[in-house]
Structures are given as C-alpha cells and as structure tokens.
Amino acid sequence: MKNTITLALSLTAIKQEITAQCAWIDATNLTILPPIVNPTKRTDIDFVIYSNLSSICNRLSGYIISSTQNDDIYNIEIRTVYLSEEKRTSLLRLISECAIHGIIAELYSSQQQASHICAMFLTKRDSSMRRILQLLAYTN
C-alpha cells in the first residue's frame, strides 16, 4: 500500500548555502581573467531557486504528488511505500544538494570564464539526482 510523505525545504537555508558556495568560488578563482563575478549580487536568486526546485519535481514526476511554496518553506509531497526516518533525512538532503548544485551552475552559466564551475556543479547535480532516483526506486 502506498502512502505519502511531505518533505519541507527551507529556502533561507538554500540561499545561505548558495551564498557560501559563491563566496568559496570567489576565493578560489582569483587568478582567472576576466574575473568571475559573484552572481548572487545581480541575479533574482528566488526565481532561480524556485525554477530549479520545480525542475527537480518535474524530473521526479512519477513520485511527486505535489509541490508548493509557503513563505520560506517549499513542500514536496511524495508517494512511496515506506521511508524510514533515516531515508527521509537522506532524501531531503539529496534534494537540497541537487537544487543547490543546479542553482549554482545556472547562476554561473552566463560567464564563459566560469565554464569549469558550471561543469563541476552540473556533475554534482546529476550525481545527486541519480542517488535520489536510486533511493526512491529501492523503496517502491
């Protein structure tokens, strides 16, 4: 028998992690010319976060019942047979990682000198998505 669970992602926590990752990118890529510009200062991050979370839900459409945003919380309702508390925590962490990696790749995608950053974060995003799919597949 299938049941549903709801995962709640904090948009503030996602923004904080994106800011930290972009600061790390700034600090580690000082020798690149032209310099890489921190996109958090000139981009509507809320839109990029929402579109990436929606994209993740679309990729998981066979498992996702609904997704909604209420203030700072993005809720994802998932249909599954059973998820232990440990697997719920892992799934929430993986979805958050997948979103963060996709968002960072998108934020830096307009800068040609940041192509290595985009490639690295797209690889991380794809790895997280594979792990999400594996986790959901083995519980159904």
Short mmCIF file of N, CA, C and O in Angstrom, two decimals:
data_model
loop_
_atom_site.label_atom_id
_atom_site.label_comp_id
_atom_site.label_asym_id
_atom_site.label_seq_id
_atom_site.Cartn_x
_atom_site.Cartn_y
_atom_site.Cartn_z
N MET A 1 0.83 -1.18 0.00
CA MET A 1 0.00 0.00 0.00
C MET A 1 0.88 1.25 0.00
O MET A 1 1.82 1.36 0.76
N LYS A 2 0.56 2.16 -0.87
CA LYS A 2 1.35 3.39 -0.97
C LYS A 2 0.81 4.44 -0.02
O LYS A 2 -0.38 4.54 0.21
N ASN A 3 1.71 5.22 0.52
CA ASN A 3 1.33 6.37 1.35
C ASN A 3 2.11 7.58 0.88
O ASN A 3 2.89 7.49 -0.07
N THR A 4 1.88 8.70 1.51
CA THR A 4 2.58 9.92 1.11
C THR A 4 3.36 10.48 2.29
O THR A 4 2.99 10.30 3.44
N ILE A 5 4.44 11.14 1.95
CA ILE A 5 5.22 11.88 2.93
C ILE A 5 5.43 13.29 2.38
O ILE A 5 5.37 13.50 1.16
N THR A 6 5.63 14.21 3.25
CA THR A 6 5.90 15.59 2.84
C THR A 6 7.28 15.99 3.34
O THR A 6 7.59 15.83 4.52
N LEU A 7 8.09 16.47 2.42
CA LEU A 7 9.42 16.99 2.75
C LEU A 7 9.36 18.51 2.68
O LEU A 7 8.76 19.07 1.76
N ALA A 8 9.96 19.17 3.65
CA ALA A 8 9.94 20.63 3.70
C ALA A 8 11.37 21.17 3.58
O ALA A 8 12.22 20.85 4.41
N LEU A 9 11.61 21.95 2.55
CA LEU A 9 12.92 22.57 2.33
C LEU A 9 12.85 24.04 2.74
O LEU A 9 11.92 24.75 2.37
N SER A 10 13.84 24.49 3.47
CA SER A 10 13.93 25.89 3.87
C SER A 10 14.62 26.68 2.76
O SER A 10 15.78 26.41 2.43
N LEU A 11 13.92 27.64 2.20
CA LEU A 11 14.51 28.46 1.15
C LEU A 11 15.62 29.35 1.69
O LEU A 11 16.59 29.63 0.99
N THR A 12 15.49 29.76 2.94
CA THR A 12 16.55 30.57 3.57
C THR A 12 17.83 29.75 3.69
O THR A 12 18.92 30.26 3.41
N ALA A 13 17.72 28.50 4.10
CA ALA A 13 18.90 27.65 4.23
C ALA A 13 19.54 27.42 2.86
O ALA A 13 20.78 27.41 2.74
N ILE A 14 18.73 27.26 1.83
CA ILE A 14 19.26 27.08 0.47
C ILE A 14 20.01 28.35 0.04
O ILE A 14 21.11 28.27 -0.49
N LYS A 15 19.41 29.52 0.28
CA LYS A 15 20.07 30.78 -0.07
C LYS A 15 21.40 30.94 0.66
O LYS A 15 22.39 31.39 0.09
N GLN A 16 21.42 30.58 1.94
CA GLN A 16 22.65 30.70 2.72
C GLN A 16 23.74 29.79 2.16
O GLN A 16 24.90 30.18 2.08
N GLU A 17 23.38 28.58 1.78
CA GLU A 17 24.36 27.66 1.21
C GLU A 17 24.86 28.16 -0.14
O GLU A 17 26.05 28.05 -0.45
N ILE A 18 23.98 28.71 -0.95
CA ILE A 18 24.38 29.27 -2.25
C ILE A 18 25.35 30.43 -2.03
O ILE A 18 26.37 30.52 -2.71
N THR A 19 25.05 31.29 -1.09
CA THR A 19 25.93 32.42 -0.79
C THR A 19 27.30 31.93 -0.34
O THR A 19 28.33 32.46 -0.77
N ALA A 20 27.32 30.91 0.51
CA ALA A 20 28.59 30.35 0.98
C ALA A 20 29.38 29.72 -0.17
O ALA A 20 30.60 29.92 -0.27
N GLN A 21 28.70 28.97 -1.02
CA GLN A 21 29.39 28.33 -2.16
C GLN A 21 29.94 29.38 -3.12
O GLN A 21 31.04 29.24 -3.63
N CYS A 22 29.16 30.44 -3.38
CA CYS A 22 29.63 31.51 -4.28
C CYS A 22 30.82 32.25 -3.67
O CYS A 22 31.75 32.63 -4.40
N ALA A 23 30.82 32.42 -2.36
CA ALA A 23 31.97 33.05 -1.70
C ALA A 23 33.21 32.16 -1.84
O ALA A 23 34.32 32.66 -2.07
N TRP A 24 33.01 30.85 -1.72
CA TRP A 24 34.13 29.90 -1.92
C TRP A 24 34.65 29.99 -3.34
O TRP A 24 35.86 30.01 -3.57
N ILE A 25 33.74 30.08 -4.31
CA ILE A 25 34.16 30.19 -5.71
C ILE A 25 34.94 31.48 -5.92
O ILE A 25 35.99 31.48 -6.59
N ASP A 26 34.47 32.58 -5.34
CA ASP A 26 35.20 33.85 -5.43
C ASP A 26 36.61 33.73 -4.87
O ASP A 26 37.58 34.20 -5.47
N ALA A 27 36.72 33.10 -3.72
CA ALA A 27 38.02 32.99 -3.04
C ALA A 27 38.98 32.06 -3.76
O ALA A 27 40.20 32.26 -3.68
N THR A 28 38.49 31.07 -4.45
CA THR A 28 39.39 30.09 -5.07
C THR A 28 39.67 30.36 -6.55
O THR A 28 40.48 29.66 -7.14
N ASN A 29 39.03 31.35 -7.13
CA ASN A 29 39.24 31.63 -8.55
C ASN A 29 39.72 33.06 -8.79
O ASN A 29 39.30 33.72 -9.73
N LEU A 30 40.61 33.52 -7.95
CA LEU A 30 41.09 34.90 -8.03
C LEU A 30 42.01 35.17 -9.22
O LEU A 30 42.17 36.31 -9.63
N THR A 31 42.61 34.14 -9.78
CA THR A 31 43.58 34.35 -10.86
C THR A 31 42.97 34.32 -12.26
O THR A 31 43.68 34.52 -13.24
N ILE A 32 41.70 34.06 -12.37
CA ILE A 32 41.05 33.96 -13.68
C ILE A 32 40.79 35.36 -14.24
O ILE A 32 40.27 36.22 -13.55
N LEU A 33 41.16 35.54 -15.50
CA LEU A 33 40.90 36.80 -16.19
C LEU A 33 40.07 36.52 -17.44
O LEU A 33 40.41 35.63 -18.20
N PRO A 34 39.02 37.25 -17.69
CA PRO A 34 38.42 38.23 -16.79
C PRO A 34 37.91 37.54 -15.52
O PRO A 34 37.59 36.35 -15.55
N PRO A 35 37.85 38.28 -14.44
CA PRO A 35 37.45 37.66 -13.17
C PRO A 35 36.01 37.15 -13.20
O PRO A 35 35.17 37.67 -13.92
N ILE A 36 35.79 36.12 -12.43
CA ILE A 36 34.44 35.58 -12.29
C ILE A 36 33.67 36.49 -11.34
O ILE A 36 34.16 36.86 -10.28
N VAL A 37 32.47 36.87 -11.76
CA VAL A 37 31.65 37.78 -10.98
C VAL A 37 30.68 36.96 -10.13
O VAL A 37 30.05 36.02 -10.62
N ASN A 38 30.57 37.32 -8.87
CA ASN A 38 29.64 36.64 -7.97
C ASN A 38 28.21 36.98 -8.42
O ASN A 38 27.78 38.12 -8.31
N PRO A 39 27.46 36.00 -8.90
CA PRO A 39 26.13 36.28 -9.47
C PRO A 39 25.06 36.54 -8.42
O PRO A 39 23.97 37.00 -8.75
N THR A 40 25.34 36.29 -7.15
CA THR A 40 24.31 36.48 -6.12
C THR A 40 23.99 37.95 -5.93
O THR A 40 22.93 38.28 -5.40
N LYS A 41 24.87 38.82 -6.38
CA LYS A 41 24.65 40.25 -6.19
C LYS A 41 23.84 40.88 -7.32
O LYS A 41 23.38 42.00 -7.19
N ARG A 42 23.66 40.15 -8.41
CA ARG A 42 22.97 40.76 -9.56
C ARG A 42 21.89 39.87 -10.18
O ARG A 42 21.43 40.12 -11.28
N THR A 43 21.47 38.85 -9.48
CA THR A 43 20.51 37.90 -10.02
C THR A 43 19.35 37.74 -9.04
O THR A 43 19.55 37.79 -7.84
N ASP A 44 18.16 37.52 -9.58
CA ASP A 44 17.00 37.22 -8.75
C ASP A 44 17.10 35.76 -8.32
O ASP A 44 16.64 34.85 -9.01
N ILE A 45 17.73 35.54 -7.19
CA ILE A 45 18.00 34.18 -6.71
C ILE A 45 16.71 33.44 -6.39
O ILE A 45 16.62 32.24 -6.62
N ASP A 46 15.70 34.14 -5.90
CA ASP A 46 14.44 33.49 -5.57
C ASP A 46 13.85 32.79 -6.79
O ASP A 46 13.39 31.65 -6.71
N PHE A 47 13.89 33.46 -7.93
CA PHE A 47 13.36 32.86 -9.17
C PHE A 47 14.17 31.64 -9.57
O PHE A 47 13.62 30.61 -9.94
N VAL A 48 15.49 31.73 -9.48
CA VAL A 48 16.36 30.62 -9.87
C VAL A 48 16.14 29.43 -8.92
O VAL A 48 16.09 28.28 -9.37
N ILE A 49 15.98 29.69 -7.64
CA ILE A 49 15.73 28.62 -6.67
C ILE A 49 14.41 27.93 -7.00
O ILE A 49 14.34 26.70 -7.08
N TYR A 50 13.37 28.72 -7.18
CA TYR A 50 12.05 28.14 -7.45
C TYR A 50 12.05 27.34 -8.75
O TYR A 50 11.50 26.24 -8.81
N SER A 51 12.69 27.86 -9.79
CA SER A 51 12.70 27.13 -11.07
C SER A 51 13.49 25.83 -10.97
O SER A 51 13.11 24.82 -11.56
N ASN A 52 14.58 25.81 -10.20
CA ASN A 52 15.35 24.58 -10.02
C ASN A 52 14.60 23.56 -9.20
O ASN A 52 14.63 22.37 -9.50
N LEU A 53 13.91 24.00 -8.16
CA LEU A 53 13.10 23.07 -7.37
C LEU A 53 11.95 22.50 -8.21
O LEU A 53 11.65 21.31 -8.14
N SER A 54 11.34 23.34 -9.03
CA SER A 54 10.28 22.86 -9.92
C SER A 54 10.83 21.86 -10.93
O SER A 54 10.18 20.86 -11.24
N SER A 55 12.04 22.11 -11.43
CA SER A 55 12.68 21.20 -12.37
C SER A 55 12.94 19.84 -11.72
O SER A 55 12.72 18.79 -12.35
N ILE A 56 13.40 19.85 -10.48
CA ILE A 56 13.62 18.58 -9.76
C ILE A 56 12.31 17.83 -9.62
O ILE A 56 12.25 16.62 -9.87
N CYS A 57 11.26 18.53 -9.25
CA CYS A 57 9.94 17.88 -9.10
C CYS A 57 9.46 17.31 -10.44
O CYS A 57 8.87 16.23 -10.47
N ASN A 58 9.72 18.02 -11.53
CA ASN A 58 9.34 17.50 -12.85
C ASN A 58 10.11 16.24 -13.19
O ASN A 58 9.56 15.29 -13.76
N ARG A 59 11.40 16.20 -12.86
CA ARG A 59 12.21 15.01 -13.14
C ARG A 59 11.77 13.83 -12.29
O ARG A 59 11.97 12.67 -12.67
N LEU A 60 11.17 14.09 -11.13
CA LEU A 60 10.71 13.04 -10.23
C LEU A 60 9.19 12.88 -10.31
O LEU A 60 8.56 12.40 -9.37
N SER A 61 8.61 13.23 -11.45
CA SER A 61 7.16 13.32 -11.57
C SER A 61 6.43 12.01 -11.24
O SER A 61 5.30 12.03 -10.79
N GLY A 62 7.05 10.87 -11.42
CA GLY A 62 6.41 9.61 -11.07
C GLY A 62 6.27 9.40 -9.58
O GLY A 62 5.45 8.59 -9.13
N TYR A 63 7.03 10.13 -8.80
CA TYR A 63 7.00 10.01 -7.35
C TYR A 63 6.34 11.20 -6.67
O TYR A 63 5.80 11.09 -5.58
N ILE A 64 6.40 12.37 -7.30
CA ILE A 64 5.91 13.60 -6.70
C ILE A 64 4.41 13.75 -6.93
O ILE A 64 3.94 13.66 -8.06
N ILE A 65 3.68 13.99 -5.85
CA ILE A 65 2.25 14.25 -5.95
C ILE A 65 2.02 15.74 -6.15
O ILE A 65 1.25 16.16 -7.01
N SER A 66 2.70 16.55 -5.33
CA SER A 66 2.56 18.00 -5.46
C SER A 66 3.77 18.70 -4.84
O SER A 66 4.51 18.10 -4.06
N SER A 67 3.92 19.95 -5.22
CA SER A 67 4.95 20.79 -4.62
C SER A 67 4.37 22.19 -4.48
O SER A 67 3.71 22.68 -5.39
N THR A 68 4.58 22.78 -3.32
CA THR A 68 4.04 24.11 -3.05
C THR A 68 5.05 24.93 -2.26
O THR A 68 5.90 24.38 -1.56
N GLN A 69 4.92 26.23 -2.39
CA GLN A 69 5.76 27.13 -1.61
C GLN A 69 4.87 27.92 -0.68
O GLN A 69 3.85 28.48 -1.08
N ASN A 70 5.25 27.97 0.60
CA ASN A 70 4.53 28.74 1.59
C ASN A 70 5.56 29.54 2.37
O ASN A 70 6.26 28.99 3.22
N ASP A 71 5.66 30.82 2.06
CA ASP A 71 6.66 31.70 2.67
C ASP A 71 8.06 31.15 2.43
O ASP A 71 8.50 31.05 1.30
N ASP A 72 8.75 30.75 3.50
CA ASP A 72 10.13 30.28 3.39
C ASP A 72 10.24 28.77 3.17
O ASP A 72 11.32 28.25 2.98
N ILE A 73 9.13 28.08 3.16
CA ILE A 73 9.16 26.62 3.08
C ILE A 73 8.65 26.15 1.72
O ILE A 73 7.61 26.60 1.24
N TYR A 74 9.41 25.25 1.11
CA TYR A 74 9.00 24.61 -0.14
C TYR A 74 8.67 23.16 0.22
O TYR A 74 9.55 22.40 0.63
N ASN A 75 7.39 22.80 0.11
CA ASN A 75 6.93 21.46 0.46
C ASN A 75 6.85 20.58 -0.77
O ASN A 75 6.34 21.01 -1.81
N ILE A 76 7.33 19.36 -0.64
CA ILE A 76 7.25 18.36 -1.70
C ILE A 76 6.54 17.14 -1.12
O ILE A 76 7.02 16.55 -0.15
N GLU A 77 5.41 16.79 -1.72
CA GLU A 77 4.65 15.62 -1.28
C GLU A 77 5.01 14.46 -2.20
O GLU A 77 4.87 14.56 -3.42
N ILE A 78 5.48 13.37 -1.61
CA ILE A 78 6.00 12.22 -2.36
C ILE A 78 5.17 10.98 -2.04
O ILE A 78 4.85 10.72 -0.89
N ARG A 79 4.86 10.22 -3.09
CA ARG A 79 4.17 8.94 -2.93
C ARG A 79 5.24 7.85 -2.85
O ARG A 79 6.10 7.74 -3.72
N THR A 80 5.15 7.05 -1.81
CA THR A 80 6.13 5.99 -1.63
C THR A 80 5.51 4.88 -0.79
O THR A 80 4.49 5.08 -0.14
N VAL A 81 6.10 3.72 -0.81
CA VAL A 81 5.63 2.62 0.02
C VAL A 81 6.01 2.88 1.47
O VAL A 81 5.19 2.92 2.35
N TYR A 82 7.29 3.06 1.72
CA TYR A 82 7.76 3.30 3.07
C TYR A 82 9.13 3.93 3.01
O TYR A 82 9.98 3.51 2.23
N LEU A 83 9.32 4.93 3.84
CA LEU A 83 10.64 5.53 4.02
C LEU A 83 10.91 5.65 5.50
O LEU A 83 10.14 6.29 6.22
N SER A 84 11.98 5.04 5.95
CA SER A 84 12.37 5.19 7.35
C SER A 84 12.78 6.65 7.58
O SER A 84 13.02 7.40 6.63
N GLU A 85 12.87 7.03 8.83
CA GLU A 85 13.28 8.40 9.15
C GLU A 85 14.67 8.71 8.58
O GLU A 85 14.94 9.80 8.10
N GLU A 86 15.55 7.72 8.62
CA GLU A 86 16.90 7.89 8.07
C GLU A 86 16.85 8.15 6.56
O GLU A 86 17.55 9.02 6.04
N LYS A 87 15.99 7.40 5.85
CA LYS A 87 15.88 7.59 4.40
C LYS A 87 15.18 8.91 4.07
O LYS A 87 15.53 9.55 3.07
N ARG A 88 14.24 9.33 4.88
CA ARG A 88 13.60 10.65 4.67
C ARG A 88 14.63 11.75 4.79
O ARG A 88 14.67 12.67 3.99
N THR A 89 15.46 11.66 5.82
CA THR A 89 16.51 12.66 6.03
C THR A 89 17.48 12.67 4.85
O THR A 89 17.86 13.73 4.37
N SER A 90 17.86 11.48 4.38
CA SER A 90 18.76 11.38 3.23
C SER A 90 18.11 11.97 1.98
O SER A 90 18.76 12.71 1.22
N LEU A 91 16.84 11.67 1.78
CA LEU A 91 16.14 12.19 0.61
C LEU A 91 16.04 13.71 0.65
O LEU A 91 16.30 14.38 -0.35
N LEU A 92 15.72 14.26 1.80
CA LEU A 92 15.65 15.71 1.95
C LEU A 92 17.01 16.35 1.68
O LEU A 92 17.10 17.35 0.97
N ARG A 93 18.08 15.76 2.21
CA ARG A 93 19.44 16.28 1.99
C ARG A 93 19.81 16.20 0.52
O ARG A 93 20.37 17.16 -0.04
N LEU A 94 19.50 15.09 -0.14
CA LEU A 94 19.84 14.93 -1.55
C LEU A 94 19.08 15.90 -2.44
O LEU A 94 19.65 16.46 -3.38
N ILE A 95 17.81 16.11 -2.15
CA ILE A 95 17.03 17.07 -2.94
C ILE A 95 17.59 18.47 -2.76
O ILE A 95 17.74 19.23 -3.72
N SER A 96 17.94 18.81 -1.54
CA SER A 96 18.53 20.12 -1.26
C SER A 96 19.86 20.28 -2.00
O SER A 96 20.12 21.31 -2.64
N GLU A 97 20.72 19.25 -1.93
CA GLU A 97 22.01 19.29 -2.65
C GLU A 97 21.79 19.43 -4.14
O GLU A 97 22.48 20.22 -4.80
N CYS A 98 20.88 18.65 -4.68
CA CYS A 98 20.59 18.69 -6.12
C CYS A 98 20.17 20.11 -6.53
O CYS A 98 20.65 20.64 -7.54
N ALA A 99 19.30 20.71 -5.74
CA ALA A 99 18.84 22.06 -6.04
C ALA A 99 20.00 23.06 -5.97
O ALA A 99 20.19 23.87 -6.88
N ILE A 100 20.77 22.99 -4.91
CA ILE A 100 21.88 23.93 -4.72
C ILE A 100 22.89 23.82 -5.87
O ILE A 100 23.31 24.83 -6.44
N HIS A 101 23.24 22.62 -6.24
CA HIS A 101 24.21 22.43 -7.32
C HIS A 101 23.65 22.94 -8.65
O HIS A 101 24.37 23.60 -9.42
N GLY A 102 22.38 22.67 -8.92
CA GLY A 102 21.76 23.17 -10.16
C GLY A 102 21.67 24.68 -10.18
O GLY A 102 21.90 25.31 -11.21
N ILE A 103 21.35 25.27 -9.04
CA ILE A 103 21.23 26.73 -8.94
C ILE A 103 22.58 27.39 -9.18
O ILE A 103 22.68 28.36 -9.95
N ILE A 104 23.61 26.88 -8.56
CA ILE A 104 24.94 27.47 -8.74
C ILE A 104 25.39 27.36 -10.19
O ILE A 104 25.93 28.31 -10.76
N ALA A 105 25.17 26.20 -10.80
CA ALA A 105 25.53 26.04 -12.22
C ALA A 105 24.77 27.04 -13.08
O ALA A 105 25.36 27.67 -13.97
N GLU A 106 23.50 27.24 -12.80
CA GLU A 106 22.71 28.20 -13.58
C GLU A 106 23.18 29.63 -13.35
O GLU A 106 23.26 30.43 -14.29
N LEU A 107 23.50 29.96 -12.11
CA LEU A 107 23.95 31.32 -11.81
C LEU A 107 25.24 31.68 -12.55
O LEU A 107 25.42 32.82 -12.98
N TYR A 108 26.14 30.73 -12.69
CA TYR A 108 27.43 31.00 -13.34
C TYR A 108 27.43 30.69 -14.83
O TYR A 108 28.42 30.94 -15.51
N SER A 109 26.33 30.18 -15.36
CA SER A 109 26.31 29.75 -16.76
C SER A 109 26.50 30.88 -17.77
O SER A 109 26.95 30.64 -18.88
N SER A 110 26.22 32.10 -17.40
CA SER A 110 26.36 33.21 -18.34
C SER A 110 27.80 33.73 -18.45
O SER A 110 28.10 34.56 -19.30
N GLN A 111 28.69 33.21 -17.61
CA GLN A 111 30.08 33.66 -17.62
C GLN A 111 30.97 32.59 -18.26
O GLN A 111 31.17 31.53 -17.67
N GLN A 112 31.47 32.88 -19.43
CA GLN A 112 32.29 31.91 -20.15
C GLN A 112 33.50 31.47 -19.34
O GLN A 112 33.89 30.31 -19.36
N GLN A 113 34.10 32.39 -18.59
CA GLN A 113 35.28 32.06 -17.80
C GLN A 113 34.95 31.16 -16.61
O GLN A 113 35.84 30.66 -15.94
N ALA A 114 33.66 30.94 -16.37
CA ALA A 114 33.24 30.08 -15.25
C ALA A 114 32.71 28.73 -15.76
O ALA A 114 32.03 28.02 -15.02
N SER A 115 33.06 28.36 -16.98
CA SER A 115 32.54 27.11 -17.54
C SER A 115 32.97 25.89 -16.72
O SER A 115 32.22 24.92 -16.59
N HIS A 116 34.17 25.94 -16.14
CA HIS A 116 34.62 24.82 -15.31
C HIS A 116 33.78 24.70 -14.03
O HIS A 116 33.53 23.60 -13.55
N ILE A 117 33.32 25.82 -13.52
CA ILE A 117 32.46 25.81 -12.33
C ILE A 117 31.10 25.22 -12.69
O ILE A 117 30.57 24.37 -11.96
N CYS A 118 30.55 25.66 -13.82
CA CYS A 118 29.27 25.12 -14.28
C CYS A 118 29.36 23.61 -14.47
O CYS A 118 28.48 22.87 -14.02
N ALA A 119 30.41 23.16 -15.12
CA ALA A 119 30.57 21.72 -15.37
C ALA A 119 30.68 20.95 -14.07
O ALA A 119 30.05 19.88 -13.91
N MET A 120 31.43 21.47 -13.12
CA MET A 120 31.59 20.78 -11.84
C MET A 120 30.26 20.67 -11.10
O MET A 120 29.90 19.60 -10.61
N PHE A 121 29.50 21.76 -11.04
CA PHE A 121 28.24 21.74 -10.31
C PHE A 121 27.15 20.97 -11.06
O PHE A 121 26.27 20.38 -10.42
N LEU A 122 27.19 20.95 -12.38
CA LEU A 122 26.23 20.12 -13.13
C LEU A 122 26.51 18.63 -12.88
O LEU A 122 25.57 17.84 -12.75
N THR A 123 27.77 18.27 -12.80
CA THR A 123 28.13 16.88 -12.48
C THR A 123 27.64 16.51 -11.08
O THR A 123 27.08 15.43 -10.87
N LYS A 124 27.83 17.41 -10.13
CA LYS A 124 27.35 17.17 -8.77
C LYS A 124 25.83 17.06 -8.74
O LYS A 124 25.26 16.22 -8.03
N ARG A 125 25.14 17.93 -9.48
CA ARG A 125 23.68 17.89 -9.54
C ARG A 125 23.19 16.56 -10.10
O ARG A 125 22.29 15.92 -9.55
N ASP A 126 23.81 16.12 -11.20
CA ASP A 126 23.41 14.86 -11.82
C ASP A 126 23.66 13.67 -10.89
O ASP A 126 22.86 12.74 -10.83
N SER A 127 24.75 13.71 -10.15
CA SER A 127 25.06 12.65 -9.19
C SER A 127 24.01 12.61 -8.09
O SER A 127 23.53 11.54 -7.70
N SER A 128 23.63 13.77 -7.58
CA SER A 128 22.59 13.83 -6.55
C SER A 128 21.26 13.30 -7.09
O SER A 128 20.55 12.57 -6.39
N MET A 129 20.92 13.65 -8.33
CA MET A 129 19.67 13.18 -8.92
C MET A 129 19.67 11.66 -9.05
O MET A 129 18.66 11.01 -8.77
N ARG A 130 20.78 11.09 -9.47
CA ARG A 130 20.87 9.62 -9.58
C ARG A 130 20.67 8.97 -8.22
O ARG A 130 19.97 7.95 -8.09
N ARG A 131 21.25 9.56 -7.19
CA ARG A 131 21.11 9.00 -5.84
C ARG A 131 19.67 9.13 -5.34
O ARG A 131 19.15 8.24 -4.66
N ILE A 132 18.99 10.23 -5.67
CA ILE A 132 17.58 10.39 -5.31
C ILE A 132 16.75 9.30 -5.98
O ILE A 132 15.92 8.65 -5.33
N LEU A 133 16.96 9.12 -7.27
CA LEU A 133 16.20 8.12 -8.02
C LEU A 133 16.46 6.71 -7.48
O LEU A 133 15.54 5.90 -7.38
N GLN A 134 17.69 6.42 -7.14
CA GLN A 134 18.01 5.11 -6.57
C GLN A 134 17.31 4.92 -5.23
O GLN A 134 16.74 3.86 -4.96
N LEU A 135 17.33 5.92 -4.40
CA LEU A 135 16.69 5.83 -3.09
C LEU A 135 15.18 5.60 -3.24
O LEU A 135 14.61 4.74 -2.58
N LEU A 136 14.55 6.34 -4.13
CA LEU A 136 13.11 6.19 -4.33
C LEU A 136 12.78 4.84 -4.99
O LEU A 136 11.78 4.22 -4.64
N ALA A 137 13.61 4.42 -5.93
CA ALA A 137 13.34 3.15 -6.62
C ALA A 137 13.43 1.96 -5.68
O ALA A 137 12.64 1.01 -5.80
N TYR A 138 14.34 1.99 -4.74
CA TYR A 138 14.51 0.85 -3.84
C TYR A 138 13.48 0.83 -2.71
O TYR A 138 13.39 -0.14 -1.99
N THR A 139 12.71 1.92 -2.56
CA THR A 139 11.69 1.92 -1.51
C THR A 139 10.30 1.64 -2.08
O THR A 139 9.35 1.50 -1.34
N ASN A 140 10.17 1.58 -3.40
CA ASN A 140 8.86 1.31 -4.01
C ASN A 140 8.74 -0.10 -4.48
O ASN A 140 9.60 -0.81 -4.72
#
